[in-house]
PDB file of C-alpha atoms in Angstrom:
ATOM      1  CA  MET A   1       0.000   0.000   0.000  1.00  0.00           C
ATOM      2  CA  PRO A   2       1.810   3.152  -1.151  1.00  0.00           C
ATOM      3  CA  LYS A   3       2.116   6.460   0.612  1.00  0.00           C
ATOM      4  CA  GLU A   4       0.047   9.239  -0.953  1.00  0.00           C
ATOM      5  CA  ASN A   5       3.047  11.011  -2.462  1.00  0.00           C
ATOM      6  CA  GLN A   6       4.120   7.827  -4.249  1.00  0.00           C
ATOM      7  CA  TYR A   7       1.080   7.918  -6.534  1.00  0.00           C
ATOM      8  CA  SER A   8       1.390   9.407  -9.978  1.00  0.00           C
ATOM      9  CA  HIS A   9      -1.558  11.756 -10.524  1.00  0.00           C
ATOM     10  CA  ILE A  10      -1.036  11.861 -14.297  1.00  0.00           C
ATOM     11  CA  SER A  11      -2.112   8.663 -15.998  1.00  0.00           C
ATOM     12  CA  SER A  12       0.115   7.243 -18.696  1.00  0.00           C
ATOM     13  CA  ASN A  13      -1.777   6.415 -21.897  1.00  0.00           C
ATOM     14  CA  ALA A  14       0.666   3.636 -22.703  1.00  0.00           C
ATOM     15  CA  ARG A  15       0.228   2.000 -19.299  1.00  0.00           C
ATOM     16  CA  LEU A  16      -3.539   2.123 -19.586  1.00  0.00           C
ATOM     17  CA  ARG A  17      -3.505   0.755 -23.149  1.00  0.00           C
ATOM     18  CA  ASN A  18      -1.422  -2.174 -21.941  1.00  0.00           C
ATOM     19  CA  THR A  19      -3.832  -2.981 -19.102  1.00  0.00           C
ATOM     20  CA  THR A  20      -6.867  -5.227 -19.501  1.00  0.00           C
ATOM     21  CA  ALA A  21      -9.577  -5.124 -16.831  1.00  0.00           C
ATOM     22  CA  MET A  22     -11.435  -8.314 -15.954  1.00  0.00           C
ATOM     23  CA  ILE A  23     -14.620  -7.899 -13.920  1.00  0.00           C
ATOM     24  CA  LEU A  24     -15.790 -10.904 -11.914  1.00  0.00           C
ATOM     25  CA  ALA A  25     -19.582 -10.819 -12.279  1.00  0.00           C
ATOM     26  CA  GLY A  26     -20.667 -14.439 -12.012  1.00  0.00           C
ATOM     27  CA  GLY A  27     -21.383 -14.936  -8.307  1.00  0.00           C
ATOM     28  CA  LYS A  28     -24.779 -15.678  -6.768  1.00  0.00           C
ATOM     29  CA  GLY A  29     -24.729 -12.913  -4.156  1.00  0.00           C
ATOM     30  CA  THR A  30     -26.494 -15.091  -1.590  1.00  0.00           C
ATOM     31  CA  ARG A  31     -26.249 -12.459   1.155  1.00  0.00           C
ATOM     32  CA  LEU A  32     -28.822 -10.360  -0.724  1.00  0.00           C
ATOM     33  CA  LYS A  33     -31.288 -13.266  -0.462  1.00  0.00           C
ATOM     34  CA  GLU A  34     -34.450 -12.623  -2.526  1.00  0.00           C
ATOM     35  CA  LEU A  35     -32.834  -9.777  -4.475  1.00  0.00           C
ATOM     36  CA  THR A  36     -30.571 -12.252  -6.260  1.00  0.00           C
ATOM     37  CA  SER A  37     -32.911 -15.233  -6.530  1.00  0.00           C
ATOM     38  CA  ASN A  38     -33.420 -14.566 -10.256  1.00  0.00           C
ATOM     39  CA  ILE A  39     -30.560 -12.241 -11.242  1.00  0.00           C
ATOM     40  CA  ALA A  40     -26.843 -11.924 -10.617  1.00  0.00           C
ATOM     41  CA  LYS A  41     -25.824  -9.485  -7.886  1.00  0.00           C
ATOM     42  CA  PRO A  42     -24.094  -7.101 -10.343  1.00  0.00           C
ATOM     43  CA  ALA A  43     -27.445  -6.740 -12.159  1.00  0.00           C
ATOM     44  CA  VAL A  44     -29.379  -5.648  -9.053  1.00  0.00           C
ATOM     45  CA  SER A  45     -30.937  -2.218  -9.641  1.00  0.00           C
ATOM     46  CA  PHE A  46     -29.383   0.813  -7.972  1.00  0.00           C
ATOM     47  CA  GLY A  47     -30.835   4.304  -8.313  1.00  0.00           C
ATOM     48  CA  GLY A  48     -33.530   3.578 -10.877  1.00  0.00           C
ATOM     49  CA  LYS A  49     -32.256   2.376 -14.248  1.00  0.00           C
ATOM     50  CA  PHE A  50     -28.682   1.786 -13.076  1.00  0.00           C
ATOM     51  CA  LYS A  51     -27.189  -1.501 -11.880  1.00  0.00           C
ATOM     52  CA  ILE A  52     -24.521  -2.293  -9.305  1.00  0.00           C
ATOM     53  CA  ILE A  53     -22.016  -3.205 -12.031  1.00  0.00           C
ATOM     54  CA  ASP A  54     -22.262   0.345 -13.429  1.00  0.00           C
ATOM     55  CA  PHE A  55     -20.020   1.546 -10.597  1.00  0.00           C
ATOM     56  CA  THR A  56     -17.138  -0.694 -11.668  1.00  0.00           C
ATOM     57  CA  LEU A  57     -17.670  -0.084 -15.378  1.00  0.00           C
ATOM     58  CA  SER A  58     -17.840   3.677 -14.838  1.00  0.00           C
ATOM     59  CA  ASN A  59     -14.646   3.536 -12.779  1.00  0.00           C
ATOM     60  CA  CYS A  60     -12.904   1.743 -15.658  1.00  0.00           C
ATOM     61  CA  ILE A  61     -13.996   4.184 -18.361  1.00  0.00           C
ATOM     62  CA  ASN A  62     -13.304   7.269 -16.240  1.00  0.00           C
ATOM     63  CA  SER A  63      -9.874   5.862 -15.359  1.00  0.00           C
ATOM     64  CA  GLY A  64      -8.988   5.600 -19.053  1.00  0.00           C
ATOM     65  CA  ILE A  65      -9.208   1.802 -19.271  1.00  0.00           C
ATOM     66  CA  ARG A  66     -10.794   0.957 -22.594  1.00  0.00           C
ATOM     67  CA  ARG A  67     -10.467  -2.843 -22.680  1.00  0.00           C
ATOM     68  CA  VAL A  68     -12.804  -4.517 -20.195  1.00  0.00           C
ATOM     69  CA  GLY A  69     -13.969  -8.119 -19.959  1.00  0.00           C
ATOM     70  CA  VAL A  70     -17.028  -9.024 -17.880  1.00  0.00           C
ATOM     71  CA  LEU A  71     -17.033 -12.654 -16.707  1.00  0.00           C
ATOM     72  CA  THR A  72     -20.623 -13.854 -16.262  1.00  0.00           C
ATOM     73  CA  GLN A  73     -22.160 -17.095 -15.043  1.00  0.00           C
ATOM     74  CA  TYR A  74     -25.084 -17.133 -12.570  1.00  0.00           C
ATOM     75  CA  MET A  75     -28.470 -15.790 -13.816  1.00  0.00           C
ATOM     76  CA  ALA A  76     -26.680 -13.622 -16.374  1.00  0.00           C
ATOM     77  CA  HIS A  77     -29.481 -12.689 -18.811  1.00  0.00           C
ATOM     78  CA  ASP A  78     -30.450  -9.348 -17.211  1.00  0.00           C
ATOM     79  CA  LEU A  79     -26.801  -8.456 -16.690  1.00  0.00           C
ATOM     80  CA  ILE A  80     -25.898  -9.206 -20.307  1.00  0.00           C
ATOM     81  CA  SER A  81     -28.891  -7.256 -21.618  1.00  0.00           C
ATOM     82  CA  HIS A  82     -27.950  -4.249 -19.486  1.00  0.00           C
ATOM     83  CA  ILE A  83     -24.342  -4.241 -20.694  1.00  0.00           C
ATOM     84  CA  GLN A  84     -25.359  -4.703 -24.323  1.00  0.00           C
ATOM     85  CA  SER A  85     -27.790  -1.805 -24.200  1.00  0.00           C
ATOM     86  CA  GLY A  86     -25.687   0.620 -22.193  1.00  0.00           C
ATOM     87  CA  TRP A  87     -21.977  -0.166 -22.491  1.00  0.00           C
ATOM     88  CA  GLN A  88     -21.174  -1.611 -25.908  1.00  0.00           C
ATOM     89  CA  SER A  89     -20.971   1.509 -28.083  1.00  0.00           C
ATOM     90  CA  SER A  90     -17.195   1.146 -28.134  1.00  0.00           C
ATOM     91  CA  TYR A  91     -14.160   1.051 -30.389  1.00  0.00           C
ATOM     92  CA  SER A  92     -14.022  -2.621 -31.329  1.00  0.00           C
ATOM     93  CA  ALA A  93     -11.894  -1.925 -34.417  1.00  0.00           C
ATOM     94  CA  LEU A  94      -9.146  -0.768 -32.030  1.00  0.00           C
ATOM     95  CA  GLY A  95      -9.556  -3.776 -29.762  1.00  0.00           C
ATOM     96  CA  GLU A  96     -11.261  -1.602 -27.180  1.00  0.00           C
ATOM     97  CA  GLY A  97     -14.646  -1.982 -25.539  1.00  0.00           C
ATOM     98  CA  VAL A  98     -16.655  -3.796 -22.893  1.00  0.00           C
ATOM     99  CA  TYR A  99     -16.763  -7.510 -23.752  1.00  0.00           C
ATOM    100  CA  ILE A 100     -19.141 -10.033 -22.206  1.00  0.00           C
ATOM    101  CA  ILE A 101     -17.333 -13.316 -21.509  1.00  0.00           C
ATOM    102  CA  PRO A 102     -19.793 -16.052 -20.461  1.00  0.00           C
ATOM    103  CA  ALA A 103     -18.660 -19.218 -18.740  1.00  0.00           C
ATOM    104  CA  GLN A 104     -17.763 -21.632 -21.528  1.00  0.00           C
ATOM    105  CA  GLN A 105     -15.977 -24.598 -19.897  1.00  0.00           C
ATOM    106  CA  ARG A 106     -12.902 -23.630 -21.894  1.00  0.00           C
ATOM    107  CA  VAL A 107     -10.462 -25.904 -20.031  1.00  0.00           C
ATOM    108  CA  GLY A 108     -12.645 -28.800 -18.892  1.00  0.00           C
ATOM    109  CA  GLU A 109     -16.119 -29.862 -17.822  1.00  0.00           C
ATOM    110  CA  ASN A 110     -16.441 -27.453 -14.897  1.00  0.00           C
ATOM    111  CA  TRP A 111     -18.141 -24.076 -14.802  1.00  0.00           C
ATOM    112  CA  TYR A 112     -16.393 -21.345 -12.805  1.00  0.00           C
ATOM    113  CA  ARG A 113     -15.648 -22.749  -9.364  1.00  0.00           C
ATOM    114  CA  GLY A 114     -14.393 -19.506  -7.827  1.00  0.00           C
ATOM    115  CA  THR A 115     -12.745 -16.187  -8.599  1.00  0.00           C
ATOM    116  CA  ALA A 116      -9.356 -17.662  -9.452  1.00  0.00           C
ATOM    117  CA  ASP A 117     -10.885 -20.377 -11.629  1.00  0.00           C
ATOM    118  CA  ALA A 118     -12.808 -17.758 -13.614  1.00  0.00           C
ATOM    119  CA  LEU A 119      -9.521 -16.096 -14.558  1.00  0.00           C
ATOM    120  CA  TYR A 120      -7.755 -19.407 -15.140  1.00  0.00           C
ATOM    121  CA  GLN A 121     -10.398 -20.562 -17.604  1.00  0.00           C
ATOM    122  CA  ASN A 122      -9.907 -17.362 -19.605  1.00  0.00           C
ATOM    123  CA  LEU A 123      -6.114 -17.067 -19.545  1.00  0.00           C
ATOM    124  CA  ASP A 124      -5.973 -17.796 -23.257  1.00  0.00           C
ATOM    125  CA  LEU A 125      -8.323 -14.882 -24.003  1.00  0.00           C
ATOM    126  CA  ILE A 126      -6.274 -12.519 -21.831  1.00  0.00           C
ATOM    127  CA  LYS A 127      -2.989 -13.513 -23.454  1.00  0.00           C
ATOM    128  CA  ARG A 128      -4.535 -13.285 -26.911  1.00  0.00           C
ATOM    129  CA  VAL A 129      -5.062  -9.513 -26.546  1.00  0.00           C
ATOM    130  CA  ASP A 130      -2.196  -7.570 -28.117  1.00  0.00           C
ATOM    131  CA  HIS A 131       0.101  -5.616 -25.801  1.00  0.00           C
ATOM    132  CA  THR A 132      -1.563  -6.713 -22.561  1.00  0.00           C
ATOM    133  CA  GLU A 133       1.153  -6.492 -19.917  1.00  0.00           C
ATOM    134  CA  ARG A 134      -1.007  -6.494 -16.807  1.00  0.00           C
ATOM    135  CA  VAL A 135      -4.493  -7.472 -15.679  1.00  0.00           C
ATOM    136  CA  LEU A 136      -6.679  -5.365 -13.387  1.00  0.00           C
ATOM    137  CA  ILE A 137      -9.023  -7.738 -11.545  1.00  0.00           C
ATOM    138  CA  LEU A 138     -12.235  -6.235 -10.181  1.00  0.00           C
ATOM    139  CA  GLY A 139     -15.488  -7.294  -8.575  1.00  0.00           C
ATOM    140  CA  GLY A 140     -18.699  -6.491 -10.405  1.00  0.00           C
ATOM    141  CA  ASP A 141     -20.785  -6.212  -7.234  1.00  0.00           C
ATOM    142  CA  HIS A 142     -19.015  -3.437  -5.304  1.00  0.00           C
ATOM    143  CA  ILE A 143     -20.252   0.123  -4.837  1.00  0.00           C
ATOM    144  CA  TYR A 144     -17.438   2.682  -4.749  1.00  0.00           C
ATOM    145  CA  LYS A 145     -15.645   5.354  -6.780  1.00  0.00           C
ATOM    146  CA  MET A 146     -11.981   4.908  -7.682  1.00  0.00           C
ATOM    147  CA  ASP A 147      -9.425   6.114 -10.220  1.00  0.00           C
ATOM    148  CA  TYR A 148      -7.660   2.898 -11.215  1.00  0.00           C
ATOM    149  CA  SER A 149      -5.061   4.788 -13.234  1.00  0.00           C
ATOM    150  CA  ARG A 150      -3.362   5.934 -10.016  1.00  0.00           C
ATOM    151  CA  MET A 151      -3.071   2.336  -8.835  1.00  0.00           C
ATOM    152  CA  ILE A 152      -1.752   1.234 -12.235  1.00  0.00           C
ATOM    153  CA  ASN A 153       0.857   3.993 -12.230  1.00  0.00           C
ATOM    154  CA  PHE A 154       2.042   2.968  -8.779  1.00  0.00           C
ATOM    155  CA  HIS A 155       2.170  -0.697  -9.790  1.00  0.00           C
ATOM    156  CA  VAL A 156       4.367   0.060 -12.800  1.00  0.00           C
ATOM    157  CA  GLU A 157       6.627   2.606 -11.085  1.00  0.00           C
ATOM    158  CA  SER A 158       7.241   0.335  -8.080  1.00  0.00           C
ATOM    159  CA  GLY A 159       8.157  -2.631 -10.270  1.00  0.00           C
ATOM    160  CA  ALA A 160       5.653  -4.829  -8.425  1.00  0.00           C
ATOM    161  CA  ASP A 161       4.438  -8.228  -9.611  1.00  0.00           C
ATOM    162  CA  VAL A 162       1.166  -7.875  -7.698  1.00  0.00           C
ATOM    163  CA  THR A 163      -0.570  -4.819  -6.239  1.00  0.00           C
ATOM    164  CA  VAL A 164      -3.588  -5.002  -3.926  1.00  0.00           C
ATOM    165  CA  ALA A 165      -5.918  -2.080  -3.136  1.00  0.00           C
ATOM    166  CA  CYS A 166      -6.799  -1.694   0.545  1.00  0.00           C
ATOM    167  CA  ILE A 167      -8.967   0.368   2.856  1.00  0.00           C
ATOM    168  CA  GLN A 168      -8.567   1.116   6.553  1.00  0.00           C
ATOM    169  CA  LYS A 169     -10.778  -0.574   9.134  1.00  0.00           C
ATOM    170  CA  PRO A 170     -10.806  -0.389  12.951  1.00  0.00           C
ATOM    171  CA  ILE A 171      -8.615  -3.181  14.312  1.00  0.00           C
ATOM    172  CA  LYS A 172     -11.580  -4.621  16.253  1.00  0.00           C
ATOM    173  CA  GLN A 173     -13.499  -5.221  13.001  1.00  0.00           C
ATOM    174  CA  ALA A 174     -10.606  -6.497  10.911  1.00  0.00           C
ATOM    175  CA  SER A 175     -10.957 -10.178  11.821  1.00  0.00           C
ATOM    176  CA  GLU A 176     -13.811 -10.496   9.329  1.00  0.00           C
ATOM    177  CA  PHE A 177     -11.602  -9.589   6.350  1.00  0.00           C
ATOM    178  CA  GLY A 178      -8.307 -10.281   4.610  1.00  0.00           C
ATOM    179  CA  VAL A 179      -5.698  -8.183   6.430  1.00  0.00           C
ATOM    180  CA  MET A 180      -2.480  -6.782   4.953  1.00  0.00           C
ATOM    181  CA  GLY A 181       0.644  -6.388   7.066  1.00  0.00           C
ATOM    182  CA  LEU A 182       3.063  -3.648   5.957  1.00  0.00           C
ATOM    183  CA  ASN A 183       6.592  -2.631   6.798  1.00  0.00           C
ATOM    184  CA  GLU A 184       7.659   0.963   7.398  1.00  0.00           C
ATOM    185  CA  ASP A 185       8.238   1.490   3.659  1.00  0.00           C
ATOM    186  CA  GLY A 186       4.676   0.512   2.791  1.00  0.00           C
ATOM    187  CA  ASP A 187       5.616  -2.877   1.324  1.00  0.00           C
ATOM    188  CA  ILE A 188       3.307  -5.834   1.993  1.00  0.00           C
ATOM    189  CA  ILE A 189       5.029  -8.367   4.235  1.00  0.00           C
ATOM    190  CA  ASN A 190       2.090 -10.656   5.009  1.00  0.00           C
ATOM    191  CA  PHE A 191      -1.538 -11.270   4.140  1.00  0.00           C
ATOM    192  CA  VAL A 192      -3.846 -13.219   6.430  1.00  0.00           C
ATOM    193  CA  GLU A 193      -7.451 -14.152   5.691  1.00  0.00           C
ATOM    194  CA  LYS A 194      -9.737 -13.459   8.694  1.00  0.00           C
ATOM    195  CA  PRO A 195      -6.959 -13.474  11.331  1.00  0.00           C
ATOM    196  CA  ALA A 196      -7.706 -13.863  15.028  1.00  0.00           C
ATOM    197  CA  ASN A 197      -5.130 -11.160  15.763  1.00  0.00           C
ATOM    198  CA  PRO A 198      -5.092  -8.685  12.855  1.00  0.00           C
ATOM    199  CA  THR A 199      -1.835  -6.933  12.022  1.00  0.00           C
ATOM    200  CA  PRO A 200      -2.171  -3.175  12.681  1.00  0.00           C
ATOM    201  CA  MET A 201      -0.933  -0.474  10.345  1.00  0.00           C
ATOM    202  CA  PRO A 202       2.686   0.571  11.053  1.00  0.00           C
ATOM    203  CA  ASN A 203       1.681   4.110  11.984  1.00  0.00           C
ATOM    204  CA  ASN A 204      -1.691   3.392  13.617  1.00  0.00           C
ATOM    205  CA  GLU A 205      -2.217   0.461  15.962  1.00  0.00           C
ATOM    206  CA  ASP A 206      -5.967   1.101  16.105  1.00  0.00           C
ATOM    207  CA  LYS A 207      -6.519   0.331  12.419  1.00  0.00           C
ATOM    208  CA  ALA A 208      -5.731  -2.395   9.915  1.00  0.00           C
ATOM    209  CA  LEU A 209      -5.533  -2.464   6.136  1.00  0.00           C
ATOM    210  CA  ILE A 210      -8.237  -4.590   4.530  1.00  0.00           C
ATOM    211  CA  SER A 211      -8.054  -6.008   1.008  1.00  0.00           C
ATOM    212  CA  MET A 212     -10.702  -4.533  -1.319  1.00  0.00           C
ATOM    213  CA  GLY A 213     -10.499  -7.492  -3.699  1.00  0.00           C
ATOM    214  CA  ILE A 214      -8.931  -5.238  -6.347  1.00  0.00           C
ATOM    215  CA  TYR A 215      -5.725  -6.683  -7.785  1.00  0.00           C
ATOM    216  CA  ILE A 216      -3.209  -5.849 -10.486  1.00  0.00           C
ATOM    217  CA  PHE A 217      -1.118  -8.756 -11.784  1.00  0.00           C
ATOM    218  CA  ASN A 218       1.574  -8.766 -14.405  1.00  0.00           C
ATOM    219  CA  VAL A 219       0.283 -11.255 -16.976  1.00  0.00           C
ATOM    220  CA  ASP A 220       3.190 -13.685 -16.711  1.00  0.00           C
ATOM    221  CA  VAL A 221       2.894 -13.746 -12.912  1.00  0.00           C
ATOM    222  CA  LEU A 222      -0.871 -14.317 -13.048  1.00  0.00           C
ATOM    223  CA  ASP A 223      -0.397 -17.160 -15.511  1.00  0.00           C
ATOM    224  CA  ALA A 224       2.277 -18.855 -13.381  1.00  0.00           C
ATOM    225  CA  GLU A 225       0.394 -18.460 -10.089  1.00  0.00           C
ATOM    226  CA  LEU A 226      -2.912 -19.750 -11.430  1.00  0.00           C
ATOM    227  CA  ARG A 227      -1.284 -22.818 -12.977  1.00  0.00           C
ATOM    228  CA  GLN A 228       0.797 -23.504  -9.864  1.00  0.00           C
ATOM    229  CA  ALA A 229      -2.297 -23.289  -7.638  1.00  0.00           C
ATOM    230  CA  LEU A 230      -3.793 -26.289  -9.455  1.00  0.00           C
ATOM    231  CA  ASP A 231      -1.160 -28.521  -7.816  1.00  0.00           C
ATOM    232  CA  ASP A 232      -2.390 -27.644  -4.307  1.00  0.00           C
ATOM    233  CA  PRO A 233      -4.676 -30.437  -2.996  1.00  0.00           C
ATOM    234  CA  ASN A 234      -6.501 -27.815  -0.892  1.00  0.00           C
ATOM    235  CA  TYR A 235      -7.090 -25.485  -3.827  1.00  0.00           C
ATOM    236  CA  LYS A 236     -10.386 -23.603  -3.404  1.00  0.00           C
ATOM    237  CA  HIS A 237     -10.191 -21.667  -6.700  1.00  0.00           C
ATOM    238  CA  ASP A 238     -10.228 -18.403  -4.739  1.00  0.00           C
ATOM    239  CA  PHE A 239      -7.911 -15.405  -5.121  1.00  0.00           C
ATOM    240  CA  GLY A 240      -7.735 -14.593  -1.435  1.00  0.00           C
ATOM    241  CA  HIS A 241      -7.025 -18.095  -0.182  1.00  0.00           C
ATOM    242  CA  ASN A 242      -4.998 -19.579  -3.023  1.00  0.00           C
ATOM    243  CA  ILE A 243      -3.327 -16.820  -5.046  1.00  0.00           C
ATOM    244  CA  ILE A 244      -2.750 -13.779  -2.825  1.00  0.00           C
ATOM    245  CA  LEU A 245      -2.322 -15.645   0.455  1.00  0.00           C
ATOM    246  CA  PRO A 246       0.609 -17.912  -0.625  1.00  0.00           C
ATOM    247  CA  TYR A 247       2.675 -14.846  -1.498  1.00  0.00           C
ATOM    248  CA  TRP A 248       3.202 -14.143   2.213  1.00  0.00           C
ATOM    249  CA  PRO A 249       3.589 -16.326   5.316  1.00  0.00           C
ATOM    250  CA  LYS A 250       0.440 -17.473   7.056  1.00  0.00           C
ATOM    251  CA  GLU A 251      -0.296 -16.490  10.631  1.00  0.00           C
ATOM    252  CA  ASP A 252       0.978 -19.006  13.185  1.00  0.00           C
TER     253      ASP A 252
END
């Protein structure tokens, strides 16, 4: 997690052109109960004609990211119709636009079994896109405003393989989330999913840094990590447990 003055406030067109965003929009959203009994959570209405996924899509476009894939699976008809009617007037001749990517069993008989598996099954599509150097992985069911270009600039300038966006939470609430541990330079030194004793921020023992589920991976690193995870007998096909977590030591 970088210090504020480490961010570049001027987005680089080249960096953005070489970044592909992949939005995970296939989950059931069971915590919304009846609201998602017939539609995917990203397609739930918000503010009249808008849908929850519009927040993430708007963030992408306003951040200068013009190549966006939306991975769909559960009850996807309303979601697909909404994207087709509102987000697909794009520049397909330039390889830009919002692309709907339905679950297709591309690498076997299974549908998407988790967030990591959704990306794994579409690695060939990601690598097929010209000049893609990094992948911005986003949730399609989150409500927030963010300029991803600042995160991309930091990722490139720091020479990182993986960058994770975080927010601050009171230390007493942090046990319900994935918690990042930092050193004094702002580098991630550990990541623990729902720890009993959350690691506090270096400069504030009353707060912890919580993963937002927003990741940037260099393509070659994402490819290697997803393929390596398949060898783990306890693989749950989940980014938090199986891809991000192994990068740093688990809590004793």
